[in-house]
CSV table of C-alpha atoms in Angstrom, one decimal:
chain,number,residue,atom,x,y,z
A,1,MET,CA,143.4,81.2,126.3
A,2,THR,CA,141.5,83.3,123.8
A,3,THR,CA,138.5,81.0,123.0
A,4,THR,CA,135.6,81.3,125.5
A,5,LEU,CA,132.3,79.6,125.6
A,6,ILE,CA,130.4,82.8,126.4
A,7,THR,CA,127.0,81.5,127.2
A,8,GLY,CA,128.2,78.3,128.8
A,9,LYS,CA,128.3,77.9,132.6
A,10,GLY,CA,131.7,78.9,134.0
A,11,GLY,CA,133.2,78.7,137.4
A,12,THR,CA,133.3,82.5,137.7
A,13,PRO,CA,131.3,85.4,136.2
A,14,HIS,CA,132.6,85.7,132.6
A,15,ILE,CA,129.9,87.3,130.4
A,16,THR,CA,130.6,91.0,129.7
A,17,SER,CA,128.6,93.7,128.0
A,18,GLY,CA,131.3,93.5,125.2
A,19,ASP,CA,130.4,89.9,124.7
A,20,MET,CA,126.7,90.5,124.3
A,21,GLY,CA,127.3,93.7,122.4
A,22,ALA,CA,129.4,91.9,119.8
A,23,MET,CA,126.8,89.1,119.4
A,24,GLN,CA,123.9,91.6,119.1
A,25,ALA,CA,125.8,93.7,116.6
A,26,GLY,CA,126.6,90.6,114.6
A,27,ILE,CA,123.0,89.6,114.4
A,28,ILE,CA,121.3,93.1,114.2
A,29,GLY,CA,124.0,95.2,112.6
A,30,ASN,CA,126.9,97.4,113.6
A,31,GLY,CA,124.9,100.7,113.5
A,32,SER,CA,122.2,102.3,115.7
A,33,TYR,CA,118.6,101.3,115.4
A,34,LEU,CA,115.1,102.1,116.8
A,35,LEU,CA,113.0,99.0,117.6
A,36,GLN,CA,109.3,98.8,117.2
A,37,GLY,CA,107.2,99.5,120.2
A,38,SER,CA,104.8,97.2,122.0
A,39,ASP,CA,101.9,98.7,120.0
A,40,GLY,CA,103.5,97.8,116.7
A,41,THR,CA,104.6,101.3,115.8
A,42,PHE,CA,107.9,103.2,115.8
A,43,PRO,CA,107.8,106.0,118.5
A,44,THR,CA,108.7,109.5,117.5
A,45,VAL,CA,110.1,112.5,119.4
A,46,THR,CA,107.6,115.4,119.7
A,47,MET,CA,107.8,119.0,121.1
A,48,GLN,CA,106.1,119.4,124.4
A,49,ASP,CA,106.5,123.2,124.2
A,50,ALA,CA,108.9,125.7,122.7
A,51,ASN,CA,111.8,124.6,125.0
A,52,HIS,CA,111.2,121.0,125.7
A,53,ALA,CA,111.4,118.0,123.4
A,54,LEU,CA,109.4,114.9,124.6
A,55,ILE,CA,111.2,111.6,124.2
A,56,PRO,CA,108.7,108.7,124.4
A,57,VAL,CA,109.4,105.2,125.6
A,58,LEU,CA,112.1,103.9,123.3
A,59,ASN,CA,113.9,100.7,122.6
A,60,LEU,CA,117.3,101.2,121.0
A,61,VAL,CA,120.2,99.0,119.9
A,62,VAL,CA,123.3,101.1,119.4
A,63,GLU,CA,126.4,99.4,118.2
A,64,GLY,CA,125.2,96.2,119.8
A,65,ARG,CA,124.2,97.8,123.2
A,66,TYR,CA,120.5,97.6,124.1
A,67,ALA,CA,119.3,100.8,125.7
A,68,ARG,CA,115.8,101.8,126.8
A,69,VAL,CA,113.9,104.9,127.7
A,70,THR,CA,111.5,103.2,130.1
A,71,GLU,CA,109.4,106.3,130.8
A,72,ALA,CA,108.8,109.4,128.7
A,73,GLU,CA,111.2,112.2,129.5
A,74,THR,CA,112.0,115.7,128.3
A,75,ALA,CA,115.1,117.3,126.9
A,76,THR,CA,115.6,121.0,127.1
A,77,ILE,CA,115.9,123.0,123.9
A,78,GLU,CA,117.4,126.5,124.2
A,79,SER,CA,115.3,129.3,122.9
A,80,GLY,CA,116.0,130.4,119.3
A,81,ILE,CA,116.9,133.9,118.1
A,82,THR,CA,114.7,136.0,115.9
A,83,GLY,CA,116.0,136.0,112.3
A,84,ARG,CA,118.3,133.0,112.9
A,85,ASN,CA,117.9,129.3,112.1
A,86,ARG,CA,119.4,126.4,114.0
A,87,ASN,CA,119.3,122.7,114.2
A,88,ASP,CA,119.6,120.8,117.5
A,89,LEU,CA,120.1,117.1,117.8
A,90,VAL,CA,118.4,115.0,120.5
A,91,CYS,CA,120.9,112.2,121.1
A,92,LEU,CA,121.6,109.1,123.2
A,93,LYS,CA,124.9,109.9,124.9
A,94,TYR,CA,126.9,106.8,125.8
A,95,THR,CA,129.7,107.0,128.3
A,96,ARG,CA,132.3,104.5,129.5
A,97,ASN,CA,134.5,105.5,132.5
A,98,GLY,CA,138.0,104.4,133.6
A,99,GLN,CA,136.5,101.3,135.3
A,100,ASN,CA,134.6,100.4,132.2
A,101,ILE,CA,131.3,101.3,133.7
A,102,GLU,CA,128.9,102.1,130.9
A,103,THR,CA,125.9,104.5,131.1
A,104,ALA,CA,123.5,106.1,128.7
A,105,ALA,CA,121.3,109.2,128.9
A,106,ILE,CA,119.4,111.6,126.6
A,107,ALA,CA,121.3,114.7,125.8
A,108,VAL,CA,121.1,117.6,123.2
A,109,LEU,CA,123.8,118.8,120.8
A,110,LYS,CA,123.1,122.4,120.1
A,111,GLY,CA,123.6,123.7,116.5
A,112,THR,CA,125.0,127.1,115.5
A,113,PRO,CA,122.4,129.8,114.6
A,114,ASN,CA,122.8,131.5,111.2
A,115,THR,CA,120.7,133.6,108.9
A,116,GLY,CA,120.7,131.0,106.1
A,117,THR,CA,119.9,127.3,106.0
A,118,ALA,CA,120.5,125.6,109.3
A,119,ALA,CA,123.0,122.8,109.5
A,120,ASP,CA,123.2,120.0,112.0
A,121,PRO,CA,125.9,120.4,114.7
A,122,THR,CA,129.0,118.2,114.3
A,123,VAL,CA,128.6,114.9,116.1
A,124,PRO,CA,131.7,114.2,118.1
A,125,SER,CA,133.6,111.2,116.8
A,126,GLY,CA,133.6,108.0,118.9
A,127,SER,CA,132.6,104.4,118.7
A,128,ILE,CA,131.4,101.8,121.2
A,129,HIS,CA,133.1,99.1,119.2
A,130,SER,CA,136.5,100.9,119.6
A,131,ALA,CA,135.9,101.5,123.4
A,132,SER,CA,135.5,105.3,123.1
A,133,GLY,CA,134.8,107.0,126.4
A,134,THR,CA,131.9,109.0,124.9
A,135,VAL,CA,129.6,108.3,121.9
A,136,TRP,CA,126.8,110.4,120.7
A,137,ILE,CA,124.0,108.7,118.8
A,138,PRO,CA,121.6,111.2,117.1
A,139,ILE,CA,117.9,110.2,117.5
A,140,ALA,CA,116.0,113.3,116.2
A,141,ARG,CA,116.7,116.7,114.7
A,142,ILE,CA,114.9,119.7,116.1
A,143,PRO,CA,114.7,122.5,113.4
A,144,ILE,CA,114.3,125.9,114.9
A,145,SER,CA,113.3,128.9,112.7
A,146,GLY,CA,113.7,132.1,114.7
A,147,ILE,CA,112.1,131.4,118.1
A,148,THR,CA,109.8,128.7,116.7
A,149,PRO,CA,110.8,125.0,116.9
A,150,GLY,CA,109.5,122.9,114.1
A,151,THR,CA,108.4,119.3,114.0
A,152,PRO,CA,111.2,116.9,115.1
A,153,VAL,CA,112.6,114.7,112.4
A,154,MET,CA,113.6,111.2,113.4
A,155,LEU,CA,117.1,110.3,112.3
A,156,ILE,CA,117.8,106.9,113.8
A,157,LYS,CA,117.1,104.0,111.5
A,158,GLN,CA,114.0,101.9,112.1
A,159,LEU,CA,114.6,98.2,112.5
A,160,PRO,CA,111.5,96.1,111.6
A,161,PRO,CA,110.9,93.0,113.7
A,162,MET,CA,111.8,89.6,112.3
A,163,SER,CA,108.1,88.8,111.7
A,164,LYS,CA,108.1,91.6,109.1
A,165,LEU,CA,111.3,90.4,107.5
A,166,TRP,CA,109.8,86.9,107.3
A,167,ASP,CA,106.7,88.4,105.5
A,168,SER,CA,109.0,89.9,102.9
A,169,VAL,CA,110.7,86.6,102.1
A,170,THR,CA,109.2,84.5,99.3
A,171,GLN,CA,107.5,81.5,100.9
A,172,THR,CA,106.2,78.3,99.3
A,173,LEU,CA,102.5,78.0,100.0
A,174,ILE,CA,101.6,75.0,97.9
A,175,LYS,CA,103.9,72.3,96.6
A,176,SER,CA,102.8,69.2,94.6
A,177,GLN,CA,104.0,67.0,91.8
A,178,TYR,CA,102.2,69.4,89.4
A,179,GLY,CA,103.8,72.6,90.5
A,180,THR,CA,104.2,75.3,93.2
A,181,VAL,CA,102.4,78.4,94.5
A,182,THR,CA,104.8,80.9,96.2
A,183,GLY,CA,104.0,84.2,97.9
A,184,VAL,CA,105.3,87.4,99.5
A,185,LYS,CA,103.3,89.8,101.6
A,186,SER,CA,103.7,93.2,103.2
A,187,GLY,CA,101.2,94.4,105.7
A,188,LYS,CA,97.7,93.5,104.4
A,189,ILE,CA,98.8,93.0,100.8
A,190,ALA,CA,99.9,89.6,99.4
A,191,GLN,CA,101.2,88.6,96.0
A,192,ILE,CA,101.2,84.9,94.9
A,193,SER,CA,102.9,83.3,91.9
A,194,ILE,CA,101.6,80.1,90.3
A,195,ASN,CA,104.0,77.8,88.3
A,196,TRP,CA,102.1,74.7,87.1
A,197,LYS,CA,103.2,71.8,84.9
A,198,SER,CA,100.0,70.7,83.2
A,199,ALA,CA,96.3,71.5,82.9
A,200,SER,CA,93.0,70.1,81.8
A,201,THR,CA,92.4,70.3,78.1
A,202,ASP,CA,88.6,70.4,78.4
A,203,SER,CA,87.0,73.7,77.2
A,204,TRP,CA,85.4,74.2,80.6
A,205,GLY,CA,87.6,71.9,82.6
A,206,SER,CA,89.0,72.8,86.0
A,207,GLY,CA,91.7,71.8,88.4
A,208,GLN,CA,92.9,72.2,91.9
A,209,PHE,CA,96.1,74.0,93.0
A,210,GLY,CA,95.5,73.1,96.7
A,211,THR,CA,94.8,75.1,99.9
A,212,ILE,CA,96.5,78.4,100.7
A,213,PRO,CA,97.4,78.4,104.4
A,214,GLU,CA,95.9,80.7,107.0
A,215,GLY,CA,97.5,84.1,107.1
A,216,TRP,CA,97.6,84.2,103.4
A,217,ARG,CA,93.9,84.0,102.6
A,218,PRO,CA,92.0,86.9,100.9
A,219,ALA,CA,89.4,89.1,102.4
A,220,VAL,CA,87.1,88.4,99.5
A,221,VAL,CA,87.0,85.8,96.7
A,222,THR,CA,89.8,86.8,94.3
A,223,HIS,CA,90.1,86.1,90.6
A,224,GLY,CA,93.2,86.1,88.3
A,225,THR,CA,93.5,85.3,84.6
A,226,TRP,CA,95.9,83.5,82.4
A,227,SER,CA,96.0,83.6,78.6
A,228,GLY,CA,98.2,81.2,76.6
A,229,ARG,CA,100.5,82.2,73.8
A,230,ASP,CA,98.5,80.0,71.4
A,231,GLY,CA,95.8,82.7,71.4
A,232,GLY,CA,93.1,80.3,72.5
A,233,SER,CA,93.9,79.0,76.0
A,234,GLN,CA,92.5,81.1,78.9
A,235,ARG,CA,92.0,80.2,82.5
A,236,ASP,CA,90.4,81.9,85.5
A,237,PHE,CA,92.3,81.5,88.8
A,238,ILE,CA,90.0,81.5,91.8
A,239,LEU,CA,91.1,82.0,95.4
A,240,GLU,CA,88.4,81.6,98.0
A,241,THR,CA,88.3,83.0,101.5
A,242,ASN,CA,88.7,79.5,103.0
A,243,GLY,CA,92.0,79.1,101.1
A,244,ASN,CA,90.7,76.8,98.3
A,245,PHE,CA,92.7,77.7,95.2
A,246,ARG,CA,91.6,76.4,91.8
A,247,TYR,CA,91.5,77.2,88.1
A,248,VAL,CA,88.7,77.0,85.5
A,249,ASN,CA,89.2,76.9,81.7
A,250,CYS,CA,87.3,79.6,79.8
A,251,GLY,CA,86.0,77.7,76.8
A,252,ALA,CA,87.6,77.0,73.3
A,253,GLY,CA,90.6,74.8,72.9
A,254,GLN,CA,92.9,74.5,75.9
A,255,ASN,CA,96.6,73.8,76.0
A,256,SER,CA,97.7,71.1,78.5
A,257,GLY,CA,101.2,72.4,78.9
A,258,THR,CA,102.9,74.5,81.6
A,259,PHE,CA,101.4,77.8,82.7
A,260,SER,CA,102.1,80.5,85.2
A,261,GLY,CA,100.6,83.7,86.6
A,262,THR,CA,100.5,86.1,89.6
A,263,MET,CA,97.7,87.5,91.7
A,264,THR,CA,97.7,90.4,94.2
A,265,TYR,CA,95.0,90.8,96.8
A,266,ILE,CA,94.1,92.2,100.3
A,267,LEU,CA,94.5,89.7,103.1
A,268,ALA,CA,91.7,88.8,105.4
């Protein structure tokens, strides 16, 4: 029988690391990723001194396996040679023994010193997906010029949380029989798009788009403008800090037809 209900209750233990690794790789991706820390930032490797790289608390997903550095630890970096350059790689070293027991630890791949531009050491081949006994996952590069180590360079990809991904997806903020207002945001910046079907024709007439939801409201009252192709129609879009969103015609003759526009602003 090859079909298994992995997360269903079974009569015997049946959920393996391979099961969960396959699921997590399918959701997150097949590569290796650094997750955001509890403070909302991505941790970085630093040099504690000339011979020790400091690895902070890290949350990693490597080919579907979730690994953690639960307390900061150091990795030893061999001293450089005057007049030579070298790159070392701080890695997560994954191992699987003959009994399929899996472990992970921080380890260093030492580069080859030379008088020219330093090159990264060759990362041994291996894949968790293909059940390799050893897999090296580079986390950071330590550039060494002579006897002086430089600032570590993070190599592992950052994986933003799903909340950030959601922010980057266009969302419908207002929807009515007269049109829609959609938006995207990144950090404290939002951009909204208005697509409306009709408008007041009064010279100084006005109309309501609706209410922008919390989390999308501006830090200050924000204005946007729209000018019609007829050379006369012009409207002022006004987004208030309480989310009230409206337009006001700016005199002269006004077209009653469809109109659209965008506004970019700082979020409250």
